[in-house]
CSV table of N, CA and C in Angstrom, one decimal:
chain,number,residue,atom,x,y,z
A,25,VAL,N,88.9,89.9,122.7
A,25,VAL,CA,89.6,88.7,122.6
A,25,VAL,C,91.1,89.1,122.6
A,26,ASP,N,91.9,88.4,123.4
A,26,ASP,CA,93.3,88.7,123.5
A,26,ASP,C,94.1,88.1,122.3
A,27,SER,N,93.8,86.9,121.8
A,27,SER,CA,94.5,86.2,120.8
A,27,SER,C,93.7,85.1,120.1
A,28,VAL,N,94.2,84.7,119.0
A,28,VAL,CA,93.5,83.5,118.3
A,28,VAL,C,93.5,82.3,119.2
A,29,GLU,N,94.6,82.1,120.0
A,29,GLU,CA,94.7,81.0,120.9
A,29,GLU,C,93.6,80.9,121.9
A,30,SER,N,93.1,82.1,122.3
A,30,SER,CA,92.0,82.1,123.3
A,30,SER,C,90.7,81.8,122.7
A,31,MET,N,90.6,81.9,121.3
A,31,MET,CA,89.4,81.6,120.6
A,31,MET,C,89.4,80.1,120.2
A,32,ILE,N,90.5,79.6,119.8
A,32,ILE,CA,90.6,78.2,119.4
A,32,ILE,C,91.6,77.5,120.3
A,33,PRO,N,91.1,76.8,121.2
A,33,PRO,CA,92.1,76.1,122.2
A,33,PRO,C,92.9,75.1,121.5
A,34,ASN,N,94.1,74.9,122.1
A,34,ASN,CA,95.0,73.9,121.6
A,34,ASN,C,94.4,72.5,122.0
A,35,PRO,N,94.6,71.5,121.2
A,35,PRO,CA,94.1,70.2,121.6
A,35,PRO,C,94.9,69.6,122.8
A,36,ASN,N,94.2,68.9,123.6
A,36,ASN,CA,94.9,68.2,124.7
A,36,ASN,C,95.6,67.0,124.3
A,37,GLU,N,96.3,66.3,125.2
A,37,GLU,CA,97.1,65.1,124.8
A,37,GLU,C,96.2,64.0,124.2
A,38,GLU,N,95.1,63.8,124.8
A,38,GLU,CA,94.2,62.7,124.3
A,38,GLU,C,93.7,63.0,122.9
A,39,GLN,N,93.3,64.3,122.7
A,39,GLN,CA,92.9,64.7,121.3
A,39,GLN,C,94.0,64.5,120.3
A,40,MET,N,95.3,64.9,120.7
A,40,MET,CA,96.4,64.7,119.8
A,40,MET,C,96.7,63.3,119.5
A,41,ARG,N,96.6,62.4,120.6
A,41,ARG,CA,96.8,61.0,120.4
A,41,ARG,C,95.8,60.4,119.4
A,42,ASP,N,94.5,60.8,119.6
A,42,ASP,CA,93.5,60.3,118.7
A,42,ASP,C,93.7,60.8,117.3
A,43,ALA,N,94.1,62.0,117.1
A,43,ALA,CA,94.4,62.6,115.8
A,43,ALA,C,95.5,61.8,115.1
A,44,LEU,N,96.6,61.6,115.8
A,44,LEU,CA,97.8,60.8,115.3
A,44,LEU,C,97.4,59.4,114.9
A,45,LEU,N,96.6,58.8,115.7
A,45,LEU,CA,96.2,57.4,115.4
A,45,LEU,C,95.2,57.4,114.2
A,46,LEU,N,94.3,58.3,114.1
A,46,LEU,CA,93.5,58.4,112.9
A,46,LEU,C,94.3,58.7,111.7
A,47,ALA,N,95.2,59.6,111.7
A,47,ALA,CA,96.1,59.9,110.6
A,47,ALA,C,96.8,58.7,110.2
A,48,GLN,N,97.4,57.9,111.1
A,48,GLN,CA,98.1,56.7,110.8
A,48,GLN,C,97.2,55.7,110.1
A,49,GLU,N,96.0,55.5,110.6
A,49,GLU,CA,95.0,54.6,110.0
A,49,GLU,C,94.7,55.0,108.6
A,50,ASN,N,94.5,56.3,108.4
A,50,ASN,CA,94.2,56.8,107.0
A,50,ASN,C,95.4,56.6,106.1
A,51,CYS,N,96.6,56.9,106.6
A,51,CYS,CA,97.8,56.7,105.7
A,51,CYS,C,98.0,55.3,105.4
A,52,PHE,N,97.9,54.4,106.4
A,52,PHE,CA,98.1,53.0,106.1
A,52,PHE,C,97.1,52.4,105.1
A,53,ALA,N,95.9,52.9,105.2
A,53,ALA,CA,94.8,52.5,104.3
A,53,ALA,C,95.2,52.9,102.9
A,54,MET,N,95.9,53.9,102.7
A,54,MET,CA,96.4,54.4,101.3
A,54,MET,C,97.7,53.8,101.0
A,55,GLY,N,98.3,53.0,101.8
A,55,GLY,CA,99.6,52.4,101.5
A,55,GLY,C,100.8,53.3,101.9
A,56,LEU,N,100.6,54.4,102.6
A,56,LEU,CA,101.7,55.2,103.1
A,56,LEU,C,102.2,54.7,104.4
A,57,THR,N,103.5,54.6,104.5
A,57,THR,CA,104.1,54.1,105.8
A,57,THR,C,105.0,55.2,106.4
A,58,THR,N,105.3,56.2,105.7
A,58,THR,CA,106.2,57.3,106.2
A,58,THR,C,105.6,58.6,105.7
A,59,VAL,N,105.6,59.6,106.6
A,59,VAL,CA,105.2,61.0,106.3
A,59,VAL,C,106.2,62.0,106.7
A,60,ASP,N,106.3,63.1,106.1
A,60,ASP,CA,107.0,64.2,106.5
A,60,ASP,C,106.0,65.2,107.1
A,61,ASP,N,106.4,65.8,108.2
A,61,ASP,CA,105.5,66.8,108.8
A,61,ASP,C,106.3,68.0,109.1
A,62,ALA,N,105.9,69.2,108.5
A,62,ALA,CA,106.7,70.4,108.7
A,62,ALA,C,106.1,71.3,109.7
A,63,GLY,N,107.0,71.8,110.6
A,63,GLY,CA,106.6,72.8,111.6
A,63,GLY,C,106.1,72.2,112.9
A,64,LEU,N,106.7,71.2,113.4
A,64,LEU,CA,106.3,70.6,114.7
A,64,LEU,C,106.9,71.3,115.9
A,65,GLU,N,106.1,71.3,117.0
A,65,GLU,CA,106.5,71.8,118.2
A,65,GLU,C,107.1,70.7,119.1
A,66,LYS,N,107.9,71.1,120.1
A,66,LYS,CA,108.6,70.2,121.0
A,66,LYS,C,107.6,69.2,121.6
A,67,GLY,N,106.5,69.7,122.1
A,67,GLY,CA,105.5,68.8,122.8
A,67,GLY,C,104.9,67.8,121.8
A,68,THR,N,104.7,68.1,120.6
A,68,THR,CA,104.2,67.1,119.6
A,68,THR,C,105.3,66.1,119.3
A,69,VAL,N,106.5,66.5,119.2
A,69,VAL,CA,107.6,65.5,119.0
A,69,VAL,C,107.7,64.6,120.2
A,70,GLU,N,107.6,65.1,121.4
A,70,GLU,CA,107.6,64.2,122.6
A,70,GLU,C,106.5,63.3,122.6
A,71,LEU,N,105.3,63.7,122.2
A,71,LEU,CA,104.1,62.8,122.2
A,71,LEU,C,104.3,61.7,121.1
A,72,ILE,N,104.9,62.0,120.0
A,72,ILE,CA,105.1,61.0,118.9
A,72,ILE,C,106.2,60.0,119.5
A,73,GLN,N,107.2,60.5,120.1
A,73,GLN,CA,108.2,59.6,120.7
A,73,GLN,C,107.6,58.6,121.7
A,74,LYS,N,106.7,59.2,122.6
A,74,LYS,CA,106.1,58.4,123.6
A,74,LYS,C,105.2,57.3,122.9
A,75,MET,N,104.4,57.7,121.9
A,75,MET,CA,103.5,56.8,121.2
A,75,MET,C,104.3,55.7,120.5
A,76,HIS,N,105.5,56.1,119.9
A,76,HIS,CA,106.3,55.1,119.3
A,76,HIS,C,106.8,54.1,120.4
A,77,GLU,N,107.3,54.6,121.5
A,77,GLU,CA,107.8,53.7,122.6
A,77,GLU,C,106.7,52.8,123.1
A,78,GLU,N,105.4,53.3,123.1
A,78,GLU,CA,104.3,52.4,123.5
A,78,GLU,C,103.9,51.4,122.4
A,79,GLU,N,104.4,51.6,121.3
A,79,GLU,CA,104.2,50.8,120.1
A,79,GLU,C,102.7,50.9,119.6
A,80,VAL,N,102.1,52.0,119.9
A,80,VAL,CA,100.7,52.3,119.3
A,80,VAL,C,100.8,53.1,118.0
A,81,LEU,N,101.9,53.9,117.9
A,81,LEU,CA,102.1,54.6,116.7
A,81,LEU,C,103.3,53.9,115.9
A,82,LYS,N,103.0,53.4,114.8
A,82,LYS,CA,103.9,52.6,114.0
A,82,LYS,C,104.5,53.3,112.8
A,83,MET,N,103.8,54.4,112.4
A,83,MET,CA,104.2,55.1,111.2
A,83,MET,C,105.5,55.8,111.4
A,84,ARG,N,106.3,55.8,110.3
A,84,ARG,CA,107.6,56.5,110.3
A,84,ARG,C,107.3,58.0,110.0
A,85,ILE,N,108.0,58.9,110.8
A,85,ILE,CA,107.8,60.3,110.6
A,85,ILE,C,109.1,61.0,110.5
A,86,TYR,N,109.2,61.8,109.5
A,86,TYR,CA,110.3,62.8,109.3
A,86,TYR,C,109.8,64.1,109.8
A,87,ALA,N,110.2,64.6,110.9
A,87,ALA,CA,109.6,65.8,111.6
A,87,ALA,C,110.5,67.0,111.4
A,88,MET,N,110.0,68.0,110.8
A,88,MET,CA,110.7,69.3,110.7
A,88,MET,C,110.2,70.2,111.8
A,89,LEU,N,111.1,70.7,112.6
A,89,LEU,CA,110.8,71.5,113.8
A,89,LEU,C,110.4,72.9,113.3
A,90,SER,N,109.5,73.5,114.0
A,90,SER,CA,109.2,74.9,113.8
A,90,SER,C,110.4,75.8,114.2
A,91,ASP,N,110.5,76.9,113.5
A,91,ASP,CA,111.6,77.9,113.8
A,91,ASP,C,111.0,78.7,114.9
A,92,ASN,N,111.3,78.3,116.2
A,92,ASN,CA,110.9,79.2,117.3
A,92,ASN,C,111.9,78.9,118.4
A,93,ALA,N,111.9,79.9,119.4
A,93,ALA,CA,112.9,79.9,120.4
A,93,ALA,C,112.9,78.6,121.2
A,94,GLU,N,111.8,78.1,121.6
A,94,GLU,CA,111.7,76.8,122.4
A,94,GLU,C,112.4,75.7,121.7
A,95,ASN,N,112.0,75.5,120.5
A,95,ASN,CA,112.6,74.4,119.7
A,95,ASN,C,114.1,74.6,119.5
A,96,ARG,N,114.5,75.8,119.1
A,96,ARG,CA,115.9,76.0,118.9
A,96,ARG,C,116.7,75.8,120.1
A,97,ASP,N,116.3,76.4,121.2
A,97,ASP,CA,117.0,76.2,122.5
A,97,ASP,C,117.1,74.8,122.9
A,98,HIS,N,116.1,74.0,122.8
A,98,HIS,CA,116.1,72.6,123.3
A,98,HIS,C,116.9,71.7,122.3
A,99,TYR,N,116.5,71.8,121.0
A,99,TYR,CA,117.1,70.8,120.1
A,99,TYR,C,118.5,71.1,119.7
A,100,LEU,N,118.9,72.4,119.6
A,100,LEU,CA,120.3,72.7,119.3
A,100,LEU,C,121.2,72.3,120.5
A,101,ARG,N,120.6,72.2,121.7
A,101,ARG,CA,121.4,71.8,122.9
A,101,ARG,C,121.3,70.3,123.0
A,102,GLU,N,120.2,69.7,122.8
A,102,GLU,CA,120.0,68.2,123.0
A,102,GLU,C,120.4,67.4,121.8
A,103,GLY,N,120.3,67.9,120.6
A,103,GLY,CA,120.7,67.2,119.4
A,103,GLY,C,119.5,66.6,118.7
A,104,GLN,N,119.8,65.9,117.6
A,104,GLN,CA,118.8,65.3,116.8
A,104,GLN,C,118.2,64.0,117.4
A,105,ILE,N,117.1,63.6,116.9
A,105,ILE,CA,116.5,62.3,117.2
A,105,ILE,C,116.4,61.5,116.0
A,106,LYS,N,117.0,60.3,116.0
A,106,LYS,CA,117.0,59.4,114.9
A,106,LYS,C,116.8,58.0,115.4
A,107,THR,N,115.5,57.5,115.2
A,107,THR,CA,115.2,56.1,115.5
A,107,THR,C,114.7,55.4,114.3
A,108,ASP,N,114.3,54.2,114.4
A,108,ASP,CA,113.8,53.5,113.2
A,108,ASP,C,112.5,54.1,112.7
A,109,ARG,N,111.8,54.9,113.5
A,109,ARG,CA,110.5,55.4,113.2
A,109,ARG,C,110.4,57.0,113.2
A,110,LEU,N,111.4,57.6,113.8
A,110,LEU,CA,111.3,59.1,114.0
A,110,LEU,C,112.7,59.7,113.6
A,111,ASN,N,112.6,60.7,112.7
A,111,ASN,CA,113.8,61.4,112.3
A,111,ASN,C,113.5,62.9,112.6
A,112,VAL,N,114.2,63.5,113.5
A,112,VAL,CA,114.1,64.9,113.8
A,112,VAL,C,115.5,65.5,113.6
A,113,SER,N,115.7,66.0,112.4
A,113,SER,CA,117.0,66.5,112.1
A,113,SER,C,117.0,67.7,111.2
A,114,SER,N,115.8,68.4,111.2
A,114,SER,CA,115.7,69.6,110.4
A,114,SER,C,114.7,70.6,111.0
A,115,PHE,N,114.9,71.8,110.6
A,115,PHE,CA,114.1,72.9,111.0
A,115,PHE,C,113.4,73.5,109.8
A,116,LYS,N,112.1,73.9,110.0
A,116,LYS,CA,111.3,74.6,108.9
A,116,LYS,C,111.3,76.1,109.1
A,117,PHE,N,111.8,76.8,108.2
A,117,PHE,CA,111.8,78.3,108.2
A,117,PHE,C,110.8,78.8,107.2
A,118,TYR,N,110.4,80.0,107.3
A,118,TYR,CA,109.5,80.7,106.4
A,118,TYR,C,110.2,82.0,105.9
A,119,ALA,N,110.5,82.1,104.6
A,119,ALA,CA,111.1,83.3,104.1
A,119,ALA,C,110.1,84.3,103.7
A,120,ASP,N,109.0,83.8,103.1
A,120,ASP,CA,107.9,84.8,102.6
A,120,ASP,C,106.6,84.1,102.8
A,121,GLY,N,105.6,84.8,102.3
A,121,GLY,CA,104.2,84.3,102.3
A,121,GLY,C,103.8,83.7,101.0
A,122,ALA,N,102.5,83.8,100.7
A,122,ALA,CA,101.9,83.2,99.5
A,122,ALA,C,101.6,84.2,98.4
A,123,LEU,N,101.4,83.7,97.2
A,123,LEU,CA,101.1,84.6,96.1
A,123,LEU,C,99.7,85.1,96.3
A,124,GLY,N,98.7,84.3,96.6
A,124,GLY,CA,97.3,84.8,96.7
A,124,GLY,C,97.1,86.0,97.7
A,125,SER,N,97.9,86.0,98.8
A,125,SER,CA,97.8,87.1,99.7
A,125,SER,C,98.7,88.2,99.4
A,126,ARG,N,99.5,88.1,98.3
A,126,ARG,CA,100.5,89.0,97.9
A,126,ARG,C,101.6,89.2,98.9
A,127,GLY,N,101.9,88.1,99.6
A,127,GLY,CA,103.0,88.0,100.6
A,127,GLY,C,104.2,87.4,100.1
A,128,ALA,N,104.2,86.7,98.9
A,128,ALA,CA,105.4,86.1,98.3
A,128,ALA,C,106.3,87.3,97.9
A,129,CYS,N,107.6,87.2,98.3
A,129,CYS,CA,108.5,88.3,98.0
A,129,CYS,C,109.1,88.1,96.6
A,130,LEU,N,108.8,89.1,95.8
A,130,LEU,CA,109.2,89.1,94.4
A,130,LEU,C,110.2,90.1,94.0
A,131,MET,N,111.0,89.9,92.9
A,131,MET,CA,111.9,90.9,92.5
A,131,MET,C,111.3,92.0,91.7
A,132,GLU,N,110.2,91.8,91.1
A,132,GLU,CA,109.4,92.8,90.4
A,132,GLU,C,108.1,93.0,91.2
A,133,PRO,N,107.5,94.2,91.2
A,133,PRO,CA,106.3,94.5,92.0
A,133,PRO,C,105.1,93.7,91.4
A,134,TYR,N,104.2,93.4,92.3
A,134,TYR,CA,102.9,92.8,91.8
A,134,TYR,C,102.2,93.8,90.9
A,135,SER,N,101.6,93.3,89.8
A,135,SER,CA,101.0,94.1,88.8
A,135,SER,C,99.6,94.5,89.2
A,136,ASP,N,99.0,93.8,90.1
A,136,ASP,CA,97.5,94.0,90.4
A,136,ASP,C,97.2,94.6,91.8
A,137,VAL,N,98.2,95.2,92.5
A,137,VAL,CA,98.0,95.8,93.8
A,137,VAL,C,98.7,97.2,93.8
A,138,VAL,N,98.7,97.8,94.9
A,138,VAL,CA,99.3,99.1,95.1
A,138,VAL,C,100.7,99.1,94.4
A,139,PRO,N,101.0,100.1,93.7
A,139,PRO,CA,102.3,100.2,93.0
A,139,PRO,C,103.5,100.0,94.0
A,140,GLN,N,104.5,99.3,93.5
A,140,GLN,CA,105.7,99.1,94.2
A,140,GLN,C,105.5,98.1,95.4
A,141,HIS,N,104.5,97.2,95.3
A,141,HIS,CA,104.4,96.2,96.4
A,141,HIS,C,105.1,95.0,95.9
A,142,PHE,N,106.1,94.5,96.6
A,142,PHE,CA,107.0,93.4,96.3
A,142,PHE,C,106.7,92.2,97.1
A,143,GLY,N,105.8,92.2,98.1
A,143,GLY,CA,105.6,91.1,99.0
A,143,GLY,C,106.5,91.4,100.2
A,144,THR,N,106.7,90.3,101.0
A,144,THR,CA,107.3,90.5,102.3
A,144,THR,C,108.3,89.4,102.7
A,145,ILE,N,109.4,89.7,103.2
A,145,ILE,CA,110.3,88.8,103.8
A,145,ILE,C,109.9,88.7,105.3
A,146,LEU,N,109.7,87.5,105.8
A,146,LEU,CA,109.0,87.4,107.1
A,146,LEU,C,109.9,87.6,108.3
A,147,SER,N,111.2,87.5,108.2
A,147,SER,CA,112.2,87.8,109.2
A,147,SER,C,113.3,88.6,108.6
A,148,ASN,N,114.1,89.2,109.5
A,148,ASN,CA,115.3,90.0,108.9
A,148,ASN,C,116.3,89.0,108.4
A,149,VAL,N,117.1,89.5,107.5
A,149,VAL,CA,118.2,88.6,106.9
A,149,VAL,C,119.1,88.0,108.0
A,150,GLU,N,119.4,88.8,109.0
A,150,GLU,CA,120.3,88.3,110.0
A,150,GLU,C,119.8,87.1,110.7
A,151,HIS,N,118.5,87.0,110.9
A,151,HIS,CA,117.8,85.8,111.5
A,151,HIS,C,118.2,84.6,110.7
A,152,TYR,N,117.9,84.7,109.4
A,152,TYR,CA,118.2,83.5,108.5
A,152,TYR,C,119.7,83.2,108.5
A,153,GLU,N,120.6,84.2,108.4
A,153,GLU,CA,122.0,83.9,108.4
A,153,GLU,C,122.5,83.3,109.7
A,154,LEU,N,122.0,83.9,110.9
A,154,LEU,CA,122.4,83.3,112.2
A,154,LEU,C,122.0,81.9,112.3
A,155,TYR,N,120.8,81.6,112.1
A,155,TYR,CA,120.3,80.2,112.3
A,155,TYR,C,120.8,79.2,111.2
A,156,ALA,N,121.1,79.7,110.0
A,156,ALA,CA,121.7,78.8,109.0
A,156,ALA,C,123.1,78.4,109.5
A,157,GLY,N,123.8,79.3,110.0
A,157,GLY,CA,125.1,79.0,110.6
A,157,GLY,C,125.1,78.0,111.8
A,158,LEU,N,124.2,78.3,112.7
A,158,LEU,CA,124.0,77.4,113.8
A,158,LEU,C,123.6,76.0,113.4
A,159,LEU,N,122.6,76.0,112.5
A,159,LEU,CA,122.2,74.6,112.1
A,159,LEU,C,123.3,73.9,111.4
A,160,TYR,N,124.0,74.6,110.5
A,160,TYR,CA,125.1,73.9,109.8
A,160,TYR,C,126.2,73.4,110.8
A,161,ASN,N,126.6,74.2,111.8
A,161,ASN,CA,127.6,73.9,112.7
A,161,ASN,C,127.2,72.7,113.7
A,162,ASN,N,125.9,72.5,113.8
A,162,ASN,CA,125.3,71.5,114.6
A,162,ASN,C,124.8,70.3,113.9
A,163,GLY,N,125.0,70.2,112.6
A,163,GLY,CA,124.6,69.1,111.7
A,163,GLY,C,123.1,69.0,111.4
A,164,TRP,N,122.4,70.1,111.5
A,164,TRP,CA,121.0,70.1,111.2
A,164,TRP,C,120.7,70.5,109.7
A,165,GLN,N,119.6,70.1,109.2
A,165,GLN,CA,119.1,70.4,107.9
A,165,GLN,C,118.2,71.7,108.0
A,166,MET,N,118.3,72.6,107.0
A,166,MET,CA,117.5,73.8,107.0
A,166,MET,C,116.5,73.6,105.8
A,167,ASN,N,115.2,73.7,106.1
A,167,ASN,CA,114.2,73.7,105.0
A,167,ASN,C,113.5,75.0,105.1
A,168,THR,N,113.4,75.7,103.9
A,168,THR,CA,112.8,77.0,103.9
A,168,THR,C,111.7,77.1,102.9
A,169,HIS,N,110.5,77.6,103.4
A,169,HIS,CA,109.4,78.0,102.6
A,169,HIS,C,109.8,79.3,101.8
A,170,CYS,N,109.8,79.2,100.5
A,170,CYS,CA,110.1,80.4,99.6
A,170,CYS,C,109.2,80.2,98.4
A,171,ILE,N,108.3,81.2,98.3
A,171,ILE,CA,107.4,81.2,97.1
A,171,ILE,C,108.0,82.1,96.0
A,172,GLY,N,108.3,83.3,96.4
A,172,GLY,CA,108.7,84.3,95.4
A,172,GLY,C,110.2,84.2,95.0
A,173,ASP,N,110.5,84.8,93.8
A,173,ASP,CA,111.8,84.7,93.3
A,173,ASP,C,112.8,85.5,94.2
A,174,SER,N,112.4,86.6,94.8
A,174,SER,CA,113.3,87.3,95.6
A,174,SER,C,113.6,86.5,96.9
A,175,ALA,N,112.6,85.9,97.5
A,175,ALA,CA,112.8,85.1,98.7
A,175,ALA,C,113.7,83.9,98.4
A,176,ASN,N,113.5,83.3,97.2
A,176,ASN,CA,114.4,82.2,96.8
A,176,ASN,C,115.8,82.6,96.6
A,177,ARG,N,116.0,83.8,96.0
A,177,ARG,CA,117.4,84.3,95.8
A,177,ARG,C,118.1,84.5,97.1
A,178,LEU,N,117.3,85.2,98.0
A,178,LEU,CA,117.9,85.5,99.3
A,178,LEU,C,118.4,84.2,100.0
A,179,MET,N,117.5,83.2,100.1
A,179,MET,CA,117.8,82.0,100.8
A,179,MET,C,118.9,81.1,100.1
A,180,LEU,N,118.8,81.1,98.8
A,180,LEU,CA,119.9,80.3,98.1
A,180,LEU,C,121.2,81.0,98.3
A,181,ASN,N,121.3,82.3,98.3
A,181,ASN,CA,122.6,83.0,98.6
A,181,ASN,C,123.1,82.7,100.0
A,182,ILE,N,122.2,82.6,101.0
A,182,ILE,CA,122.5,82.3,102.3
A,182,ILE,C,123.0,80.8,102.4
A,183,TYR,N,122.3,79.9,101.7
A,183,TYR,CA,122.7,78.5,101.7
A,183,TYR,C,124.1,78.4,101.1
A,184,ALA,N,124.3,79.1,100.0
A,184,ALA,CA,125.6,78.9,99.3
A,184,ALA,C,126.7,79.4,100.2
A,185,LYS,N,126.5,80.5,100.9
A,185,LYS,CA,127.5,81.1,101.8
A,185,LYS,C,127.8,80.1,102.9
A,186,VAL,N,126.8,79.6,103.5
A,186,VAL,CA,126.9,78.7,104.7
A,186,VAL,C,127.4,77.3,104.3
A,187,LEU,N,126.9,76.7,103.3
A,187,LEU,CA,127.2,75.4,102.9
A,187,LEU,C,128.6,75.3,102.2
A,188,GLY,N,129.0,76.3,101.5
A,188,GLY,CA,130.3,76.5,101.0
A,188,GLY,C,130.7,75.4,100.0
A,189,GLY,N,129.8,74.9,99.2
A,189,GLY,CA,130.3,74.0,98.1
A,189,GLY,C,129.7,72.6,98.2
A,190,VAL,N,130.5,71.7,97.8
A,190,VAL,CA,130.1,70.3,97.8
A,190,VAL,C,129.8,69.8,99.2
A,191,ASN,N,128.7,69.2,99.4
A,191,ASN,CA,128.3,68.6,100.6
A,191,ASN,C,127.0,67.7,100.4
A,192,ASP,N,126.6,67.1,101.4
A,192,ASP,CA,125.3,66.3,101.3
A,192,ASP,C,124.4,66.6,102.5
A,193,ARG,N,124.3,67.9,102.7
A,193,ARG,CA,123.4,68.4,103.8
A,193,ARG,C,122.0,68.3,103.4
A,194,ARG,N,121.6,68.4,102.2
A,194,ARG,CA,120.3,68.3,101.7
A,194,ARG,C,119.4,69.4,102.2
A,195,TRP,N,119.9,70.6,102.3
A,195,TRP,CA,119.1,71.7,102.6
A,195,TRP,C,118.2,72.0,101.5
A,196,ARG,N,117.0,72.5,101.7
A,196,ARG,CA,116.0,72.6,100.6
A,196,ARG,C,115.1,73.8,100.7
A,197,ILE,N,114.7,74.2,99.5
A,197,ILE,CA,113.6,75.2,99.4
A,197,ILE,C,112.3,74.5,99.1
A,198,GLU,N,111.3,74.9,99.9
A,198,GLU,CA,110.0,74.3,99.7
A,198,GLU,C,109.0,75.3,99.1
A,199,HIS,N,108.2,74.8,98.2
A,199,HIS,CA,107.0,75.6,97.7
A,199,HIS,C,107.4,76.7,96.7
A,200,ALA,N,108.6,76.6,96.1
A,200,ALA,CA,109.0,77.7,95.1
A,200,ALA,C,108.0,77.7,94.0
A,201,GLN,N,107.5,78.9,93.6
A,201,GLN,CA,106.5,79.0,92.6
A,201,GLN,C,107.0,80.0,91.5
A,202,VAL,N,107.7,81.0,91.9
A,202,VAL,CA,108.1,82.0,90.9
A,202,VAL,C,109.6,82.0,90.7
């Protein structure tokens, strides 16, 4: 097997449409009219736009784009999307992994695994610094998954450097646990 993608095929457009409509039905049944969705791809955003234009998808969606080359190249060039039902103005980054897998990046080593295991930062620091600057200069929000205290410290230092004080950019850390 070459990859996970070859084992689990991506859904086609009809399956995606059905899934979005079912999700909308379930959310509306619970009284939810707006959802945030983190880590969307360009094709999914385009389908959501199309379904909004067709007026079959009525749910409001705050979409965070996945941090990948296709999304960055397209949306940093084309800009944000803000309609009455769709807000695409942020990117979702991942600084570290989860505690259970011992991937959250900590300042002190894990006490229950190989000595001196601190977890993992998922990209090099230059990646986060580069894209934080580009997002800031283009008016985008940066949302970062950080579980461990070391990952949080790293990203908060980058945020402080790039944001430079008082502002209303609403950059955020998601899933902080330690």
